[in-house]
Amino acid sequence: MEQCMRRPLSVLESYPVADQEEIHRLYLEERKDFDRKIVVLDDDPTGVQTVHGVYVYTDWSPENLLEGMEEENQMFFLLTNSRSFSPEKTEEVHRALARRTVEAARQTGKELLLVARGDSTLRGHYLLEPRVLRETLEEETGRKVHGLVICPFFCEGGRYTMEGVHYVREGEYLVPAGQTEFAADSTFGYQSSHLGEYVEEKSGGFYRKESCIHITMPYLRGKKYEEITSMLMAAEDFCPICVDAIAESDVEAFAICLLRAIKAGKEFVIRSAAAMPRVLGNVGSRPLLTRQELLGGAGEDACQGENAQMYGGLVLAGSHVKKTTAQLESLKKSRVPAEFVEFRVNACFEPGGLEKETELVIERAEEIMGQGRTAVVYTSRRLLAPEGMTGEELLNLSVKISDAVTGVAAGLHRQPRFLIAKGGITSSDVGTRGLGVRKAMVAGQAAPGIPVWKTGPESRFPGLSYIIFPGNVGEEDSLRKMVEMLA
């Protein structure tokens, strides 16, 4: 395994400047006659952090899949929340979802392009999910899937790929992903920063670094579209295709060639972070959501009526990464009227402990919000787990804790002024089980990389702007600034 070195942020400026307008024009031209339905299977709710005006379905019923296929939008998302699943459950869910999706496409006369959206820091069932999708597609359609596109680039989160090495921005440096805290994840840890080596590591040597196709920056910035297309046309046997990118225009440059290869008869499954779905769905840019849009305009006025008591907001923080902890510490220094309420995760080792803790936290949070202040509910930063617990046992334990935190949202008696959930698994559980969302419109972003769902009429609090704040996104003061704006 190669030893990758951290690099100064300025290295991003060392490549030839991309002609973004020309690349976008070429992409739109190539996309004119591309009419496949793009279905994004998202392993947690943060995958919509670059899009707006698209729907997310949390209910995978055949009726909802048909509804998604018949939408005017070319792309829709299916929230699987599979990052919280065991490998066995992940395989079961993706096989069933792929079959249902193929059947819905068959009934509506659609052709499919499947995207497995995953973490931009390479955590999750990164190779398992696309493998299951490939196997099921081939079984159900009789058509071979030739390649697996891997593109973890996500600009808003500071994730870049150069010469095959994936980097995470930390201050003024780009740190190889395998040397970050994310690579030390207890369930989805890894060592390799080079995507080819990562694929080899995660596949147990089934795929070799040398057997992968590498689409590097010199090809993309050199406008070598014919060469890239030829490389894609040469893909066979679900060959991994590792894609560099340091700007969205690089993803568009690659997508030009990808569409050409698809039109020429090649089939692919895509494993990517949030940038690729935005490009494939041709989702335009829009400004960040304003305070008035987030709080609901008329709803805010109603709260300020003469006889109405202002009800406070709620922050639920389940993520344990360093960035989330630093953001919580920054929020504590704010002058915003807020109170922190610790959810004791170690109550999970007491009989009925999590249920009792949930009840206590709900009572305290509602008392705080009833005073017009913001309740910041956060899980203890340290879980005192017994020694020798396996990664899967730890994952199961974290799911139980997440379920209990979700119970805080489910147990509220009044709609909070705003609701922010911090962390992928937490935000998924709060959205689906706590708020009862079955279908939501992605309204846009509250801040770069921080998406907002507008909850549907079936949910516990219809029309709520539900802010999904990934654990590994934003600067140290991002959470504080958002709460100050809303509170």
Tab-separated table of C-alpha atoms in Angstrom:
chain	number	residue	atom	x	y	z
A	1	MET	CA	0.000	0.000	0.000
A	2	GLU	CA	1.369	3.397	-1.023
A	3	GLN	CA	2.024	5.980	1.687
A	4	CYS	CA	-0.003	9.033	0.678
A	5	MET	CA	1.041	12.433	1.989
A	6	ARG	CA	-1.153	15.328	3.007
A	7	ARG	CA	-1.031	18.234	0.563
A	8	PRO	CA	-1.626	21.977	0.794
A	9	LEU	CA	-5.015	23.179	-0.384
A	10	SER	CA	-3.271	25.181	-3.092
A	11	VAL	CA	-2.590	21.950	-5.017
A	12	LEU	CA	-6.154	22.216	-6.336
A	13	GLU	CA	-5.003	25.205	-8.385
A	14	SER	CA	-2.121	23.331	-9.999
A	15	TYR	CA	-4.249	21.768	-12.754
A	16	PRO	CA	-5.211	23.475	-16.015
A	17	VAL	CA	-8.293	25.643	-15.541
A	18	ALA	CA	-11.471	23.939	-16.755
A	19	ASP	CA	-13.685	25.750	-19.257
A	20	GLN	CA	-16.829	25.202	-17.182
A	21	GLU	CA	-19.230	26.818	-19.650
A	22	GLU	CA	-17.946	24.729	-22.562
A	23	ILE	CA	-18.059	21.507	-20.530
A	24	HIS	CA	-21.609	22.263	-19.380
A	25	ARG	CA	-22.696	23.003	-22.963
A	26	LEU	CA	-21.246	19.684	-24.170
A	27	TYR	CA	-22.906	17.854	-21.288
A	28	LEU	CA	-26.325	19.330	-22.012
A	29	GLU	CA	-25.928	18.422	-25.683
A	30	GLU	CA	-25.064	14.820	-24.779
A	31	ARG	CA	-27.935	14.649	-22.314
A	32	LYS	CA	-30.667	15.764	-24.744
A	33	ASP	CA	-31.689	12.255	-25.756
A	34	PHE	CA	-30.845	10.560	-22.433
A	35	ASP	CA	-34.228	9.622	-20.977
A	36	ARG	CA	-33.406	6.930	-18.423
A	37	LYS	CA	-35.017	7.161	-15.002
A	38	ILE	CA	-32.287	7.840	-12.433
A	39	VAL	CA	-33.031	6.131	-9.121
A	40	VAL	CA	-30.706	7.004	-6.243
A	41	LEU	CA	-30.592	4.508	-3.380
A	42	ASP	CA	-29.322	6.583	-0.477
A	43	ASP	CA	-27.709	4.930	2.536
A	44	ASP	CA	-28.659	7.884	4.764
A	45	PRO	CA	-30.611	11.141	4.257
A	46	THR	CA	-27.577	13.321	3.541
A	47	GLY	CA	-27.377	12.229	-0.109
A	48	VAL	CA	-29.729	15.038	-1.148
A	49	GLN	CA	-27.228	17.651	0.047
A	50	THR	CA	-26.641	19.034	-3.470
A	51	VAL	CA	-30.145	18.956	-4.975
A	52	HIS	CA	-33.528	20.645	-4.732
A	53	GLY	CA	-36.949	20.122	-6.245
A	54	VAL	CA	-36.681	16.318	-6.128
A	55	TYR	CA	-38.564	13.812	-3.991
A	56	VAL	CA	-37.250	11.391	-1.398
A	57	TYR	CA	-39.285	8.259	-0.661
A	58	THR	CA	-38.775	6.511	2.665
A	59	ASP	CA	-41.526	3.961	1.951
A	60	TRP	CA	-40.479	1.438	-0.704
A	61	SER	CA	-43.940	0.106	-1.489
A	62	PRO	CA	-44.645	-0.861	-5.137
A	63	GLU	CA	-47.170	1.995	-5.252
A	64	ASN	CA	-44.540	4.562	-4.245
A	65	LEU	CA	-42.031	3.184	-6.720
A	66	LEU	CA	-44.602	3.485	-9.493
A	67	GLU	CA	-45.311	7.034	-8.358
A	68	GLY	CA	-41.603	7.816	-8.540
A	69	MET	CA	-41.344	6.351	-12.029
A	70	GLU	CA	-44.292	8.415	-13.234
A	71	GLU	CA	-43.004	11.691	-11.795
A	72	GLU	CA	-42.096	14.429	-14.235
A	73	ASN	CA	-38.679	14.632	-12.567
A	74	GLN	CA	-36.110	12.356	-14.179
A	75	MET	CA	-34.579	11.479	-10.809
A	76	PHE	CA	-35.871	10.462	-7.393
A	77	PHE	CA	-34.277	9.172	-4.183
A	78	LEU	CA	-35.053	6.065	-2.128
A	79	LEU	CA	-33.829	6.321	1.449
A	80	THR	CA	-32.501	2.903	2.505
A	81	ASN	CA	-30.655	4.003	5.687
A	82	SER	CA	-28.464	0.965	5.025
A	83	ARG	CA	-25.430	2.464	6.732
A	84	SER	CA	-27.108	1.348	9.954
A	85	PHE	CA	-27.718	-2.207	8.634
A	86	SER	CA	-25.735	-5.394	8.976
A	87	PRO	CA	-24.244	-6.748	5.733
A	88	GLU	CA	-26.945	-9.428	5.637
A	89	LYS	CA	-29.794	-6.940	5.991
A	90	THR	CA	-28.167	-4.592	3.474
A	91	GLU	CA	-28.041	-7.375	0.896
A	92	GLU	CA	-31.636	-8.398	1.576
A	93	VAL	CA	-32.959	-4.839	1.297
A	94	HIS	CA	-31.035	-3.944	-1.862
A	95	ARG	CA	-32.031	-7.145	-3.610
A	96	ALA	CA	-35.709	-6.538	-2.848
A	97	LEU	CA	-35.494	-2.857	-3.771
A	98	ALA	CA	-33.756	-3.580	-7.065
A	99	ARG	CA	-36.421	-6.147	-8.017
A	100	ARG	CA	-39.255	-3.762	-7.185
A	101	THR	CA	-37.562	-0.922	-9.041
A	102	VAL	CA	-37.047	-3.024	-12.169
A	103	GLU	CA	-40.691	-4.124	-12.033
A	104	ALA	CA	-41.899	-0.522	-11.640
A	105	ALA	CA	-39.716	0.518	-14.576
A	106	ARG	CA	-41.079	-2.355	-16.635
A	107	GLN	CA	-44.674	-1.329	-15.904
A	108	THR	CA	-44.008	2.279	-16.907
A	109	GLY	CA	-41.809	1.525	-19.913
A	110	LYS	CA	-38.699	3.136	-18.384
A	111	GLU	CA	-35.020	2.309	-18.678
A	112	LEU	CA	-33.007	2.606	-15.457
A	113	LEU	CA	-29.741	4.029	-14.207
A	114	LEU	CA	-29.118	3.051	-10.561
A	115	VAL	CA	-26.946	5.108	-8.242
A	116	ALA	CA	-25.912	3.860	-4.789
A	117	ARG	CA	-25.193	7.115	-2.971
A	118	GLY	CA	-22.740	6.700	-0.114
A	119	ASP	CA	-20.476	8.572	2.240
A	120	SER	CA	-17.886	10.940	0.769
A	121	THR	CA	-15.402	9.694	3.384
A	122	LEU	CA	-15.762	6.094	2.148
A	123	ARG	CA	-17.732	4.635	5.055
A	124	GLY	CA	-20.657	2.269	4.552
A	125	HIS	CA	-21.268	-0.939	2.613
A	126	TYR	CA	-19.330	0.582	-0.247
A	127	LEU	CA	-18.919	-2.416	-2.557
A	128	LEU	CA	-21.652	-4.698	-1.221
A	129	GLU	CA	-24.569	-2.492	-2.251
A	130	PRO	CA	-23.580	-2.003	-5.907
A	131	ARG	CA	-22.662	-5.692	-6.201
A	132	VAL	CA	-26.161	-6.708	-5.106
A	133	LEU	CA	-27.709	-4.166	-7.483
A	134	ARG	CA	-25.626	-5.555	-10.344
A	135	GLU	CA	-26.559	-9.165	-9.622
A	136	THR	CA	-30.261	-8.340	-9.353
A	137	LEU	CA	-30.299	-6.177	-12.483
A	138	GLU	CA	-28.675	-8.973	-14.474
A	139	GLU	CA	-31.107	-11.568	-13.097
A	140	GLU	CA	-34.189	-9.422	-13.746
A	141	THR	CA	-33.264	-7.902	-17.113
A	142	GLY	CA	-30.904	-10.443	-18.658
A	143	ARG	CA	-28.474	-7.627	-19.501
A	144	LYS	CA	-24.861	-7.591	-18.357
A	145	VAL	CA	-23.622	-4.739	-16.163
A	146	HIS	CA	-20.121	-3.939	-17.389
A	147	GLY	CA	-18.712	-1.506	-14.856
A	148	LEU	CA	-18.934	0.016	-11.381
A	149	VAL	CA	-18.322	3.775	-11.379
A	150	ILE	CA	-16.799	5.034	-8.102
A	151	CYS	CA	-16.797	8.810	-7.551
A	152	PRO	CA	-16.685	10.004	-3.894
A	153	PHE	CA	-16.002	13.671	-4.777
A	154	PHE	CA	-18.103	16.137	-2.764
A	155	CYS	CA	-16.941	19.745	-2.990
A	156	GLU	CA	-19.205	21.188	-0.276
A	157	GLY	CA	-17.726	18.760	2.249
A	158	GLY	CA	-14.134	19.265	1.117
A	159	ARG	CA	-13.665	15.799	-0.452
A	160	TYR	CA	-11.455	15.660	-3.530
A	161	THR	CA	-9.871	12.883	-5.612
A	162	MET	CA	-6.562	13.393	-7.469
A	163	GLU	CA	-4.392	10.756	-9.164
A	164	GLY	CA	-6.733	8.187	-7.664
A	165	VAL	CA	-6.126	9.340	-4.066
A	166	HIS	CA	-9.146	10.560	-2.107
A	167	TYR	CA	-8.586	13.514	0.212
A	168	VAL	CA	-10.515	15.191	3.032
A	169	ARG	CA	-10.005	18.890	3.653
A	170	GLU	CA	-8.815	19.758	7.142
A	171	GLY	CA	-8.144	23.481	7.442
A	172	GLU	CA	-5.652	24.508	4.783
A	173	TYR	CA	-4.564	20.941	4.013
A	174	LEU	CA	-5.906	17.953	2.112
A	175	VAL	CA	-5.445	14.799	4.192
A	176	PRO	CA	-5.578	11.335	2.575
A	177	ALA	CA	-8.907	9.788	3.607
A	178	GLY	CA	-7.207	6.712	5.070
A	179	GLN	CA	-5.420	8.948	7.589
A	180	THR	CA	-8.550	10.674	8.927
A	181	GLU	CA	-10.818	9.808	11.855
A	182	PHE	CA	-13.366	8.462	9.363
A	183	ALA	CA	-11.016	5.656	8.351
A	184	ALA	CA	-10.892	4.580	12.012
A	185	ASP	CA	-14.672	4.012	12.059
A	186	SER	CA	-15.386	1.031	14.321
A	187	THR	CA	-17.749	-0.555	11.778
A	188	PHE	CA	-16.556	0.649	8.369
A	189	GLY	CA	-12.858	1.332	8.974
A	190	TYR	CA	-10.217	1.120	6.255
A	191	GLN	CA	-6.548	1.951	5.588
A	192	SER	CA	-6.295	2.830	1.904
A	193	SER	CA	-6.645	6.355	0.509
A	194	HIS	CA	-6.031	5.399	-3.134
A	195	LEU	CA	-9.380	4.308	-4.591
A	196	GLY	CA	-7.834	1.348	-6.404
A	197	GLU	CA	-6.203	0.165	-3.187
A	198	TYR	CA	-9.423	0.834	-1.278
A	199	VAL	CA	-11.343	-1.378	-3.714
A	200	GLU	CA	-8.702	-4.084	-3.362
A	201	GLU	CA	-8.839	-3.812	0.450
A	202	LYS	CA	-12.625	-3.834	0.692
A	203	SER	CA	-13.038	-6.666	-1.826
A	204	GLY	CA	-10.527	-8.828	0.013
A	205	GLY	CA	-8.308	-8.871	-3.065
A	206	PHE	CA	-11.075	-9.929	-5.482
A	207	TYR	CA	-10.378	-6.734	-7.417
A	208	ARG	CA	-6.786	-5.618	-7.830
A	209	LYS	CA	-5.694	-2.007	-7.973
A	210	GLU	CA	-4.098	-2.676	-11.367
A	211	SER	CA	-7.316	-4.118	-12.811
A	212	CYS	CA	-9.319	-0.964	-12.073
A	213	ILE	CA	-9.892	1.696	-14.706
A	214	HIS	CA	-8.579	5.058	-13.497
A	215	ILE	CA	-10.048	8.253	-14.957
A	216	THR	CA	-7.535	10.822	-13.713
A	217	MET	CA	-7.342	14.602	-13.787
A	218	PRO	CA	-5.032	14.804	-16.867
A	219	TYR	CA	-7.720	13.012	-18.906
A	220	LEU	CA	-10.548	15.161	-17.527
A	221	ARG	CA	-8.843	18.551	-17.694
A	222	GLY	CA	-7.157	17.566	-20.957
A	223	LYS	CA	-10.613	17.166	-22.606
A	224	LYS	CA	-9.684	13.630	-23.688
A	225	TYR	CA	-13.309	12.601	-24.115
A	226	GLU	CA	-12.644	10.006	-26.804
A	227	GLU	CA	-9.978	8.307	-24.689
A	228	ILE	CA	-12.201	8.278	-21.583
A	229	THR	CA	-15.133	6.895	-23.591
A	230	SER	CA	-12.886	4.155	-25.006
A	231	MET	CA	-11.822	3.229	-21.470
A	232	LEU	CA	-15.468	2.946	-20.438
A	233	MET	CA	-16.282	0.895	-23.530
A	234	ALA	CA	-13.520	-1.531	-22.514
A	235	ALA	CA	-15.072	-2.213	-19.108
A	236	GLU	CA	-16.212	-5.812	-18.548
A	237	ASP	CA	-17.219	-8.040	-15.621
A	238	PHE	CA	-18.265	-5.149	-13.370
A	239	CYS	CA	-14.830	-3.570	-13.523
A	240	PRO	CA	-14.319	-0.778	-10.934
A	241	ILE	CA	-13.891	2.625	-12.582
A	242	CYS	CA	-12.250	5.117	-10.194
A	243	VAL	CA	-12.966	8.738	-11.093
A	244	ASP	CA	-10.936	11.797	-10.109
A	245	ALA	CA	-12.701	15.112	-9.493
A	246	ILE	CA	-11.890	18.386	-7.752
A	247	ALA	CA	-14.769	20.446	-9.212
A	248	GLU	CA	-18.280	19.733	-10.441
A	249	SER	CA	-17.133	20.440	-14.001
A	250	ASP	CA	-14.865	17.368	-13.717
A	251	VAL	CA	-17.915	15.244	-12.905
A	252	GLU	CA	-19.715	16.759	-15.914
A	253	ALA	CA	-16.703	16.014	-18.141
A	254	PHE	CA	-16.809	12.393	-17.016
A	255	ALA	CA	-20.600	12.249	-17.403
A	256	ILE	CA	-20.282	13.288	-21.070
A	257	CYS	CA	-18.287	10.119	-21.683
A	258	LEU	CA	-20.472	7.982	-19.421
A	259	LEU	CA	-23.612	8.910	-21.381
A	260	ARG	CA	-21.834	8.186	-24.655
A	261	ALA	CA	-20.843	4.732	-23.416
A	262	ILE	CA	-24.372	3.999	-22.166
A	263	LYS	CA	-25.849	5.026	-25.519
A	264	ALA	CA	-23.357	2.678	-27.183
A	265	GLY	CA	-24.692	-0.258	-25.172
A	266	LYS	CA	-22.611	-0.348	-21.994
A	267	GLU	CA	-24.314	-0.741	-18.598
A	268	PHE	CA	-23.081	0.660	-15.293
A	269	VAL	CA	-24.008	0.906	-11.631
A	270	ILE	CA	-22.737	4.029	-9.898
A	271	ARG	CA	-21.356	4.334	-6.368
A	272	SER	CA	-20.848	7.986	-5.551
A	273	ALA	CA	-21.170	10.782	-3.044
A	274	ALA	CA	-23.729	13.551	-3.561
A	275	ALA	CA	-22.096	15.376	-6.490
A	276	MET	CA	-22.786	12.730	-9.146
A	277	PRO	CA	-26.600	12.600	-8.652
A	278	ARG	CA	-26.803	16.378	-9.012
A	279	VAL	CA	-24.941	16.230	-12.331
A	280	LEU	CA	-26.813	13.213	-13.706
A	281	GLY	CA	-30.155	14.751	-12.706
A	282	ASN	CA	-29.104	18.087	-14.236
A	283	VAL	CA	-30.227	19.887	-11.086
A	284	GLY	CA	-29.487	23.597	-11.396
A	285	SER	CA	-28.149	25.761	-8.621
A	286	ARG	CA	-30.277	27.854	-6.297
A	287	PRO	CA	-29.428	30.171	-3.392
A	288	LEU	CA	-29.294	28.828	0.138
A	289	LEU	CA	-32.670	28.782	1.858
A	290	THR	CA	-33.458	31.946	3.755
A	291	ARG	CA	-34.574	32.210	7.368
A	292	GLN	CA	-38.107	33.004	6.228
A	293	GLU	CA	-38.176	29.945	3.932
A	294	LEU	CA	-36.877	27.701	6.704
A	295	LEU	CA	-39.283	28.960	9.353
A	296	GLY	CA	-42.258	28.908	7.036
A	297	GLY	CA	-43.291	32.541	6.628
A	298	ALA	CA	-46.976	32.468	7.622
A	299	GLY	CA	-46.242	29.891	10.295
A	300	GLU	CA	-43.737	32.280	11.867
A	301	ASP	CA	-46.265	35.114	11.850
A	302	ALA	CA	-48.784	32.859	13.563
A	303	CYS	CA	-46.273	32.120	16.298
A	304	GLN	CA	-45.934	35.831	16.941
A	305	GLY	CA	-49.649	36.500	17.397
A	306	GLU	CA	-50.721	38.652	20.328
A	307	ASN	CA	-51.892	35.739	22.470
A	308	ALA	CA	-49.413	33.144	21.181
A	309	GLN	CA	-46.409	31.984	23.114
A	310	MET	CA	-43.272	31.574	20.992
A	311	TYR	CA	-42.235	27.919	20.956
A	312	GLY	CA	-38.532	27.138	20.731
A	313	GLY	CA	-36.473	25.030	18.381
A	314	LEU	CA	-34.868	21.608	18.781
A	315	VAL	CA	-31.438	20.275	17.877
A	316	LEU	CA	-30.880	16.499	18.074
A	317	ALA	CA	-27.201	15.533	17.833
A	318	GLY	CA	-26.367	11.844	17.575
A	319	SER	CA	-23.126	12.002	15.588
A	320	HIS	CA	-19.901	11.326	17.514
A	321	VAL	CA	-17.262	12.486	15.020
A	322	LYS	CA	-14.803	15.166	16.124
A	323	LYS	CA	-16.387	17.777	13.879
A	324	THR	CA	-19.791	17.395	15.542
A	325	THR	CA	-18.259	17.602	19.019
A	326	ALA	CA	-16.382	20.775	18.031
A	327	GLN	CA	-19.580	22.262	16.572
A	328	LEU	CA	-21.480	21.557	19.786
A	329	GLU	CA	-18.723	23.221	21.806
A	330	SER	CA	-18.920	26.265	19.538
A	331	LEU	CA	-22.702	26.402	19.985
A	332	LYS	CA	-22.262	26.383	23.763
A	333	LYS	CA	-20.354	29.686	23.451
A	334	SER	CA	-23.216	31.360	21.617
A	335	ARG	CA	-25.447	33.950	23.254
A	336	VAL	CA	-28.510	32.375	21.677
A	337	PRO	CA	-31.100	31.352	24.321
A	338	ALA	CA	-30.426	27.629	24.358
A	339	GLU	CA	-29.981	24.884	26.897
A	340	PHE	CA	-28.049	21.663	26.449
A	341	VAL	CA	-29.625	18.381	27.492
A	342	GLU	CA	-27.419	15.295	27.598
A	343	PHE	CA	-28.936	12.007	26.471
A	344	ARG	CA	-27.023	9.423	28.502
A	345	VAL	CA	-26.173	6.697	26.013
A	346	ASN	CA	-24.756	4.456	28.729
A	347	ALA	CA	-28.292	4.064	30.025
A	348	CYS	CA	-28.447	1.289	27.420
A	349	PHE	CA	-26.669	-0.965	29.946
A	350	GLU	CA	-29.437	-0.443	32.552
A	351	PRO	CA	-32.746	-2.412	32.478
A	352	GLY	CA	-35.226	-0.194	30.648
A	353	GLY	CA	-32.636	2.567	30.802
A	354	LEU	CA	-33.019	3.959	27.306
A	355	GLU	CA	-36.816	4.209	27.595
A	356	LYS	CA	-36.540	6.089	30.910
A	357	GLU	CA	-33.849	8.382	29.492
A	358	THR	CA	-36.037	9.204	26.481
A	359	GLU	CA	-38.957	10.190	28.748
A	360	LEU	CA	-36.749	12.411	30.890
A	361	VAL	CA	-35.209	14.134	27.877
A	362	ILE	CA	-38.610	14.760	26.230
A	363	GLU	CA	-39.918	16.331	29.424
A	364	ARG	CA	-36.899	18.631	29.779
A	365	ALA	CA	-36.749	19.546	26.068
A	366	GLU	CA	-40.433	20.515	25.998
A	367	GLU	CA	-39.986	22.611	29.120
A	368	ILE	CA	-37.118	24.497	27.444
A	369	MET	CA	-38.967	24.971	24.161
A	370	GLY	CA	-42.071	26.089	26.024
A	371	GLN	CA	-39.984	28.982	27.365
A	372	GLY	CA	-39.193	30.021	23.786
A	373	ARG	CA	-35.616	28.732	23.992
A	374	THR	CA	-33.765	26.151	21.904
A	375	ALA	CA	-33.274	22.664	23.346
A	376	VAL	CA	-30.003	21.064	22.234
A	377	VAL	CA	-30.247	17.342	22.903
A	378	TYR	CA	-26.936	15.563	22.431
A	379	THR	CA	-25.805	12.017	23.069
A	380	SER	CA	-22.948	11.427	25.496
A	381	ARG	CA	-19.677	11.710	23.641
A	382	ARG	CA	-18.381	8.400	25.011
A	383	LEU	CA	-20.011	4.975	25.048
A	384	LEU	CA	-18.576	2.749	27.759
A	385	ALA	CA	-19.004	-0.462	25.775
A	386	PRO	CA	-17.672	-3.743	27.191
A	387	GLU	CA	-14.326	-4.854	25.801
A	388	GLY	CA	-14.354	-7.312	22.942
A	389	MET	CA	-17.545	-6.098	21.225
A	390	THR	CA	-17.436	-6.707	17.471
A	391	GLY	CA	-18.068	-4.020	14.872
A	392	GLU	CA	-21.488	-5.509	14.159
A	393	GLU	CA	-22.378	-5.577	17.874
A	394	LEU	CA	-21.356	-1.934	18.168
A	395	LEU	CA	-23.464	-1.096	15.111
A	396	ASN	CA	-26.488	-2.852	16.651
A	397	LEU	CA	-25.936	-0.955	19.884
A	398	SER	CA	-25.713	2.373	18.055
A	399	VAL	CA	-28.995	1.548	16.297
A	400	LYS	CA	-30.711	0.961	19.660
A	401	ILE	CA	-29.386	4.274	20.933
A	402	SER	CA	-30.498	6.006	17.731
A	403	ASP	CA	-33.966	4.496	18.161
A	404	ALA	CA	-34.123	5.961	21.661
A	405	VAL	CA	-33.005	9.415	20.462
A	406	THR	CA	-35.601	9.166	17.688
A	407	GLY	CA	-38.167	8.672	20.430
A	408	VAL	CA	-37.513	12.256	21.530
A	409	ALA	CA	-38.878	13.582	18.228
A	410	ALA	CA	-41.702	11.036	18.218
A	411	GLY	CA	-42.756	11.997	21.743
A	412	LEU	CA	-43.102	15.757	21.188
A	413	HIS	CA	-46.550	17.204	21.816
A	414	ARG	CA	-46.014	20.401	19.819
A	415	GLN	CA	-44.207	21.227	16.591
A	416	PRO	CA	-40.839	22.838	17.331
A	417	ARG	CA	-40.044	26.192	15.756
A	418	PHE	CA	-37.314	24.395	13.817
A	419	LEU	CA	-35.737	20.940	13.946
A	420	ILE	CA	-32.095	20.142	13.188
A	421	ALA	CA	-30.838	16.556	13.328
A	422	LYS	CA	-27.076	16.065	13.447
A	423	GLY	CA	-25.673	12.817	12.022
A	424	GLY	CA	-26.688	10.453	9.215
A	425	ILE	CA	-28.301	7.578	11.115
A	426	THR	CA	-29.885	10.001	13.590
A	427	SER	CA	-31.414	12.168	10.854
A	428	SER	CA	-32.766	9.148	8.998
A	429	ASP	CA	-34.444	7.677	12.062
A	430	VAL	CA	-35.826	11.034	13.195
A	431	GLY	CA	-37.237	11.670	9.714
A	432	THR	CA	-38.817	8.286	9.119
A	433	ARG	CA	-39.776	7.063	12.580
A	434	GLY	CA	-39.804	10.225	14.663
A	435	LEU	CA	-41.618	12.434	12.149
A	436	GLY	CA	-43.333	9.667	10.171
A	437	VAL	CA	-42.211	11.016	6.781
A	438	ARG	CA	-43.065	8.745	3.838
A	439	LYS	CA	-42.350	11.201	1.020
A	440	ALA	CA	-40.591	14.547	1.256
A	441	MET	CA	-39.644	17.287	-1.149
A	442	VAL	CA	-36.020	18.426	-0.993
A	443	ALA	CA	-36.413	22.180	-0.569
A	444	GLY	CA	-32.720	22.955	-0.957
A	445	GLN	CA	-29.830	23.582	1.419
A	446	ALA	CA	-29.741	25.582	4.641
A	447	ALA	CA	-25.958	25.846	4.252
A	448	PRO	CA	-23.519	24.184	1.821
A	449	GLY	CA	-23.953	20.405	2.116
A	450	ILE	CA	-26.813	20.665	4.632
A	451	PRO	CA	-30.112	19.617	3.009
A	452	VAL	CA	-33.654	20.422	4.048
A	453	TRP	CA	-36.719	18.230	3.659
A	454	LYS	CA	-40.170	19.765	3.488
A	455	THR	CA	-42.277	17.174	5.292
A	456	GLY	CA	-45.420	15.797	3.636
A	457	PRO	CA	-49.057	15.841	4.835
A	458	GLU	CA	-48.758	12.307	6.231
A	459	SER	CA	-45.997	13.301	8.652
A	460	ARG	CA	-46.264	14.156	12.337
A	461	PHE	CA	-45.624	17.841	11.628
A	462	PRO	CA	-46.695	18.605	8.022
A	463	GLY	CA	-44.809	21.362	6.231
A	464	LEU	CA	-41.925	21.405	8.712
A	465	SER	CA	-38.525	22.358	7.331
A	466	TYR	CA	-36.496	19.419	8.593
A	467	ILE	CA	-32.780	20.301	8.522
A	468	ILE	CA	-30.462	17.333	8.013
A	469	PHE	CA	-26.992	18.265	9.240
A	470	PRO	CA	-24.371	15.580	8.396
A	471	GLY	CA	-21.937	14.805	11.176
A	472	ASN	CA	-18.879	15.342	9.005
A	473	VAL	CA	-19.877	18.556	7.186
A	474	GLY	CA	-19.355	22.240	7.929
A	475	GLU	CA	-16.880	24.383	9.796
A	476	GLU	CA	-16.538	24.526	13.562
A	477	ASP	CA	-18.999	27.415	13.802
A	478	SER	CA	-21.525	26.176	11.195
A	479	LEU	CA	-24.031	24.742	13.675
A	480	ARG	CA	-23.791	27.809	15.898
A	481	LYS	CA	-24.440	30.187	12.973
A	482	MET	CA	-27.443	28.159	11.831
A	483	VAL	CA	-29.042	28.048	15.289
A	484	GLU	CA	-28.403	31.781	15.751
A	485	MET	CA	-30.088	32.508	12.434
A	486	LEU	CA	-33.155	30.408	13.264
A	487	ALA	CA	-33.518	31.131	16.984
